[in-house]
Every structure is written in C-alpha cells, then in structure tokens.
C-alpha cells in the first residue's frame, strides 16, 4: 500500500500538470493514442522477458517520432492515427508470438496499482520527476505556443520544439500512468481533472493547481474504494472523472447565470 500511495501521488501530479496542456492544445486524441501505442511495448517486453517499463518507454518514443515526423507532411490528427495503427499492429504481432502475457496484459489494460513492488517504484519516481521537471522548465514557452503559436514564433519560441517537448512529457506521463489506471483509461486522468480546472478558472497557474488537486483526490479515492471492493481502479478513476467534470460544468453554468 505504501508503494501504491507513492506511485499514485506522483502519477496524479504529473497527469494534472501535463493534462493542462493536453486540454489547452486540444490534444485529447494524442493523449488517448500514446497509451494504446505504448501498450504494444508491454507485449514486446513479455516476448523478450524484460522489464515492461523499457518496452513502454521505447514504444512511447516511437509514437513521439511517428506523430512528430508524419505531422510535418499531414494533419496532426492523421499523423497520430497512423502512428497508433502502426504501433497496435506491431503489438498484435508480438502478442501472437508469446503465451505468457495474460496477467501483465490485463494489468496494463485495466490497471493493477495494488501490485506495484519496490523494484517498480524507483523507475516510476524517476520518470515522473523527469516529466514534471520538463513541464515546469518549459511552462511559459509551452503555454505561449499552446495559446498562440504565431505569437510564439515571433518571440522566438519554436513550434516544432514545443510540440516535441509536449509529446515527450505526455509519453513519460503515459509510461508511468499505465500501471495505475491502465491503457484504456489513462487518458481520463489527463483529461478530466484539467478540464474541470479550466471550467473553474481562467488563470493558468490556478488551473494547474486545481488540476493537480482534483487528480490527487481522484486517485486517492479510487485506491481506497478499489482496495475495499477489489474492483479495477481504472473504473473508479473514470467514474470520478465523469462525476467531477459534470459537477464542475454545473458550477460554471450556475456561476455564469447568477
């Protein structure tokens, strides 16, 4: 349980920060595609008999390269879709070549944070620290590029570099969030809390803090209930996200009306 709380807290903080830029940049499709593409890395790791984290990192990197390079010659969502298809087809091949993946596949699909051990904790902390540090260092240029790429270019902020920086932070967050909520719902943790935060305030700093707070409440409550019910934690993360988002929208509408 100590490992569970530590990992979940780090994941929530990273997801809250990176998720803010997912919402501002309108990159929800990329936030959904990268986890599914990185999932293929778990299949490769199972085939090779190595730590799943290595496979997740490699395939997340391939997803970044695919989206970044294909995005130069086609629309961003098309590049994202093509990268996702390529990674998933490769993952299907790897899965067909091994018969020892059922438990690990289930864990990465639906989340298995109660199974985090000491050996997995340290890599997650390192990856999480890198993701958070990257966003904090490039926060201002990332924000400027997300709101107005043209103005950013005028002020010397390269759109290509900021896109690569954002995708890298998103991939790192994806890698460490997969064991928590699973590939099918990892994007909900990076979309629901920041979307709720954006409906509560227009200030970027406050929105990030609100996003982190909501993400922490979501994962902590989900862990407690999942521990009691023995249900997948991903279900509760998604359910809390939907409830909180609906409540936030109602609050915003009520505030605007009155």
Coordinates of C-alpha atoms in Angstrom, one line a residue:
X1 CA 0.0 0.0 0.0
X2 CA 2.9 2.4 0.6
X3 CA 4.2 1.8 -2.9
X4 CA 0.6 2.3 -4.2
X5 CA 0.2 5.7 -2.5
X6 CA 3.6 6.9 -3.6
X7 CA 3.2 5.9 -7.2
X8 CA -0.4 7.1 -7.4
X9 CA 0.6 10.5 -6.0
X10 CA 3.4 11.0 -8.5
X11 CA 1.2 9.9 -11.3
X12 CA -1.6 12.3 -10.3
X13 CA 0.7 15.3 -10.0
X14 CA 2.3 14.6 -13.4
X15 CA -1.1 13.9 -15.0
X16 CA -2.6 17.1 -13.6
X17 CA 0.3 19.2 -15.0
X18 CA 0.6 17.6 -18.4
X19 CA -3.1 17.3 -18.7
X20 CA -3.5 21.0 -18.5
X21 CA -1.5 21.3 -21.8
X22 CA -3.5 18.4 -23.3
X23 CA -6.7 20.5 -22.8
X24 CA -5.2 23.8 -23.9
X25 CA -3.6 22.4 -27.0
X26 CA -6.7 20.3 -27.9
X27 CA -4.5 17.1 -27.9
X28 CA -7.0 14.7 -26.4
X29 CA -6.6 12.3 -29.3
X30 CA -2.8 12.1 -28.7
X31 CA -3.4 11.6 -25.0
X32 CA -5.6 8.6 -26.0
X33 CA -3.3 7.2 -28.7
X34 CA 0.0 7.2 -27.0
X35 CA -1.1 4.9 -24.1
X36 CA -2.6 2.5 -26.6
X37 CA 0.5 2.6 -28.7
X38 CA 2.8 2.2 -25.7
X39 CA 0.8 -0.8 -24.7
X40 CA 2.4 -2.6 -27.6
X41 CA 5.7 -2.2 -25.7
X42 CA 4.4 -4.4 -22.9
X43 CA 3.8 -7.1 -25.5
X44 CA 7.4 -6.7 -26.7
X45 CA 8.7 -6.8 -23.1
X46 CA 6.7 -10.0 -22.5
X47 CA 8.2 -11.6 -25.6
X48 CA 11.8 -10.7 -24.7
X49 CA 11.3 -11.4 -21.0
X50 CA 12.5 -7.9 -19.8
X51 CA 11.0 -5.2 -17.6
X52 CA 7.8 -3.8 -19.0
X53 CA 9.0 -0.2 -18.4
X54 CA 11.7 -0.5 -21.0
X55 CA 9.2 -1.6 -23.6
X56 CA 6.8 1.2 -22.7
X57 CA 9.5 3.8 -22.9
X58 CA 10.7 2.6 -26.3
X59 CA 7.3 2.4 -27.9
X60 CA 6.3 5.7 -26.5
X61 CA 9.4 7.1 -28.1
X62 CA 8.4 5.5 -31.4
X63 CA 4.9 7.1 -31.0
X64 CA 6.5 10.5 -30.5
X65 CA 8.7 10.1 -33.6
X66 CA 5.8 8.9 -35.7
X67 CA 3.5 11.8 -34.7
X68 CA 6.3 14.4 -35.0
X69 CA 7.6 13.3 -38.3
X70 CA 4.3 12.4 -40.0
X71 CA 2.9 15.7 -38.7
X72 CA 5.2 17.6 -40.9
X73 CA 3.5 16.4 -44.1
X74 CA -0.1 15.8 -43.0
X75 CA -2.7 16.9 -40.5
X76 CA -1.8 16.3 -36.8
X77 CA -4.7 14.0 -36.1
X78 CA -3.9 12.0 -39.2
X79 CA -0.3 11.5 -38.1
X80 CA -1.5 10.5 -34.7
X81 CA -3.9 7.9 -36.1
X82 CA -1.3 6.5 -38.5
X83 CA 1.2 6.1 -35.6
X84 CA -1.4 4.4 -33.4
X85 CA -2.3 1.9 -36.2
X86 CA 1.4 1.1 -36.8
X87 CA 2.1 0.5 -33.1
X88 CA -1.0 -1.5 -32.4
X89 CA -0.4 -3.8 -35.4
X90 CA 3.2 -4.4 -34.2
X91 CA 1.9 -5.1 -30.7
X92 CA -0.6 -7.6 -32.2
X93 CA 2.3 -9.5 -33.8
X94 CA 4.2 -9.6 -30.5
X95 CA 1.2 -10.9 -28.6
X96 CA 0.7 -13.7 -31.1
X97 CA 4.3 -14.8 -30.6
X98 CA 4.1 -15.3 -26.8
X99 CA 1.7 -17.2 -24.4
X100 CA 2.9 -15.7 -21.2
X101 CA 1.3 -12.3 -21.2
X102 CA -2.2 -12.7 -20.0
X103 CA -1.8 -11.3 -16.5
X104 CA 0.5 -8.5 -17.5
X105 CA -1.7 -7.6 -20.4
X106 CA -4.8 -7.4 -18.1
X107 CA -2.9 -5.3 -15.6
X108 CA -1.8 -2.7 -18.3
X109 CA -5.3 -2.7 -19.8
X110 CA -7.3 -2.0 -16.6
X111 CA -4.7 -1.0 -14.1
X112 CA -3.1 -3.0 -11.3
X113 CA -1.5 -0.4 -9.0
X114 CA -2.0 -2.6 -5.9
X115 CA 0.6 -4.9 -7.4
X116 CA 3.4 -2.3 -7.5
X117 CA 6.6 -3.6 -5.9
X118 CA 9.7 -1.9 -4.7
X119 CA 11.5 -2.6 -7.9
X120 CA 8.9 -0.8 -10.0
X121 CA 8.6 2.2 -7.6
X122 CA 12.1 3.7 -8.3
X123 CA 11.7 3.8 -12.1
X124 CA 8.3 5.4 -11.8
X125 CA 9.6 8.1 -9.5
X126 CA 12.5 8.8 -11.9
X127 CA 10.2 9.0 -15.0
X128 CA 7.6 11.1 -13.1
X129 CA 10.3 13.5 -11.9
X130 CA 11.5 13.9 -15.5
X131 CA 8.0 14.6 -16.8
X132 CA 7.2 17.2 -14.1
X133 CA 10.6 18.9 -14.4
X134 CA 10.3 19.2 -18.2
X135 CA 6.9 20.9 -18.0
X136 CA 8.0 23.2 -15.2
X137 CA 11.1 24.3 -17.1
X138 CA 9.3 24.9 -20.4
X139 CA 6.0 26.1 -18.8
X140 CA 6.0 29.6 -20.2
X141 CA 7.0 28.9 -23.8
X142 CA 4.7 25.8 -23.8
X143 CA 1.8 28.0 -22.7
X144 CA 2.6 30.7 -25.2
X145 CA 2.9 28.2 -28.0
X146 CA -0.3 26.4 -27.0
X147 CA -2.4 29.6 -26.9
X148 CA -0.8 31.4 -29.9
X149 CA 1.8 29.6 -32.0
X150 CA 2.2 32.6 -34.3
X151 CA 3.0 34.9 -31.4
X152 CA 5.3 32.3 -30.0
X153 CA 7.2 32.2 -33.3
X154 CA 7.6 36.0 -33.3
X155 CA 9.1 35.8 -29.8
X156 CA 11.5 33.0 -30.8
X157 CA 9.5 30.0 -29.5
X158 CA 9.8 27.2 -32.0
X159 CA 6.6 25.4 -32.6
X160 CA 8.4 22.2 -33.6
X161 CA 10.5 22.1 -30.4
X162 CA 7.5 22.8 -28.2
X163 CA 5.5 20.1 -29.9
X164 CA 8.3 17.6 -29.3
X165 CA 8.6 18.8 -25.7
X166 CA 4.9 18.4 -25.1
X167 CA 4.8 14.9 -26.7
X168 CA 7.8 13.8 -24.7
X169 CA 6.2 14.9 -21.4
X170 CA 3.0 13.2 -22.4
X171 CA 4.8 10.0 -23.3
X172 CA 6.6 9.9 -20.0
X173 CA 3.4 10.5 -18.1
X174 CA 1.8 7.8 -20.1
X175 CA 4.5 5.3 -19.3
X176 CA 4.2 5.7 -15.5
X177 CA 0.4 6.1 -15.5
X178 CA -0.3 2.8 -17.3
X179 CA 0.2 0.6 -14.2
X180 CA -2.2 2.8 -12.3
X181 CA -5.3 3.2 -14.4
X182 CA -4.5 1.0 -17.5
X183 CA -4.2 1.9 -21.1
X184 CA -7.9 2.0 -21.7
X185 CA -8.5 4.8 -19.2
X186 CA -5.1 6.5 -18.7
X187 CA -6.2 9.4 -20.8
X188 CA -9.2 10.1 -18.5
X189 CA -6.7 11.0 -15.7
X190 CA -5.0 13.5 -18.0
X191 CA -8.3 15.0 -19.4
X192 CA -11.0 15.1 -16.7
X193 CA -9.1 16.9 -13.9
X194 CA -7.6 19.7 -16.1
X195 CA -10.9 20.1 -18.0
X196 CA -12.7 20.6 -14.7
X197 CA -10.0 23.0 -13.6
X198 CA -10.4 25.0 -16.8
X199 CA -14.1 25.4 -16.1
X200 CA -13.3 26.8 -12.6
X201 CA -10.7 29.4 -13.5
X202 CA -9.1 31.2 -16.5
X203 CA -5.8 31.7 -14.8
X204 CA -3.1 29.1 -15.9
X205 CA -1.4 28.9 -12.6
X206 CA -4.6 28.3 -10.6
X207 CA -5.9 25.9 -13.3
X208 CA -2.7 23.7 -12.9
X209 CA -3.0 23.7 -9.1
X210 CA -6.7 22.8 -9.3
X211 CA -6.0 20.1 -11.9
X212 CA -3.3 18.5 -9.6
X213 CA -5.7 18.7 -6.6
X214 CA -8.6 17.1 -8.5
X215 CA -6.3 14.4 -9.9
X216 CA -5.0 13.6 -6.4
X217 CA -8.5 13.4 -4.9
X218 CA -9.5 11.1 -7.8
X219 CA -6.7 8.6 -7.5
X220 CA -6.7 8.6 -3.7
X221 CA -10.4 8.0 -3.5
X222 CA -10.2 5.4 -6.3
X223 CA -7.4 3.5 -4.5
X224 CA -9.4 3.4 -1.2
X225 CA -12.6 2.1 -2.9
X226 CA -10.7 -0.3 -5.1
X227 CA -9.0 -1.8 -2.1
X228 CA -12.3 -2.4 -0.4
X229 CA -14.3 -3.6 -3.4
X230 CA -11.5 -5.4 -5.3
X231 CA -12.8 -3.7 -8.5
X232 CA -10.3 -2.3 -11.1
X233 CA -9.0 1.1 -10.1
X234 CA -9.4 2.4 -13.7
X235 CA -13.2 2.1 -13.3
X236 CA -13.3 4.4 -10.3
X237 CA -10.8 6.9 -11.9
X238 CA -13.1 7.2 -15.0
X239 CA -16.3 7.3 -12.9
X240 CA -14.9 10.0 -10.5
X241 CA -13.6 12.0 -13.5
X242 CA -17.1 12.0 -15.1
X243 CA -18.8 13.0 -11.9
X244 CA -16.3 15.7 -11.1
X245 CA -16.5 17.1 -14.6
X246 CA -20.3 17.2 -14.5
X247 CA -20.2 18.9 -11.2
X248 CA -17.7 21.4 -12.5
X249 CA -19.8 22.2 -15.5
X250 CA -22.9 22.7 -13.4
X251 CA -21.0 25.0 -11.1
X252 CA -19.7 27.1 -14.0
X253 CA -23.2 27.4 -15.5
X254 CA -24.7 28.4 -12.2
X255 CA -21.9 31.0 -11.6
X256 CA -22.5 32.5 -15.1
X257 CA -26.2 32.6 -14.6
X258 CA -26.2 34.2 -11.2

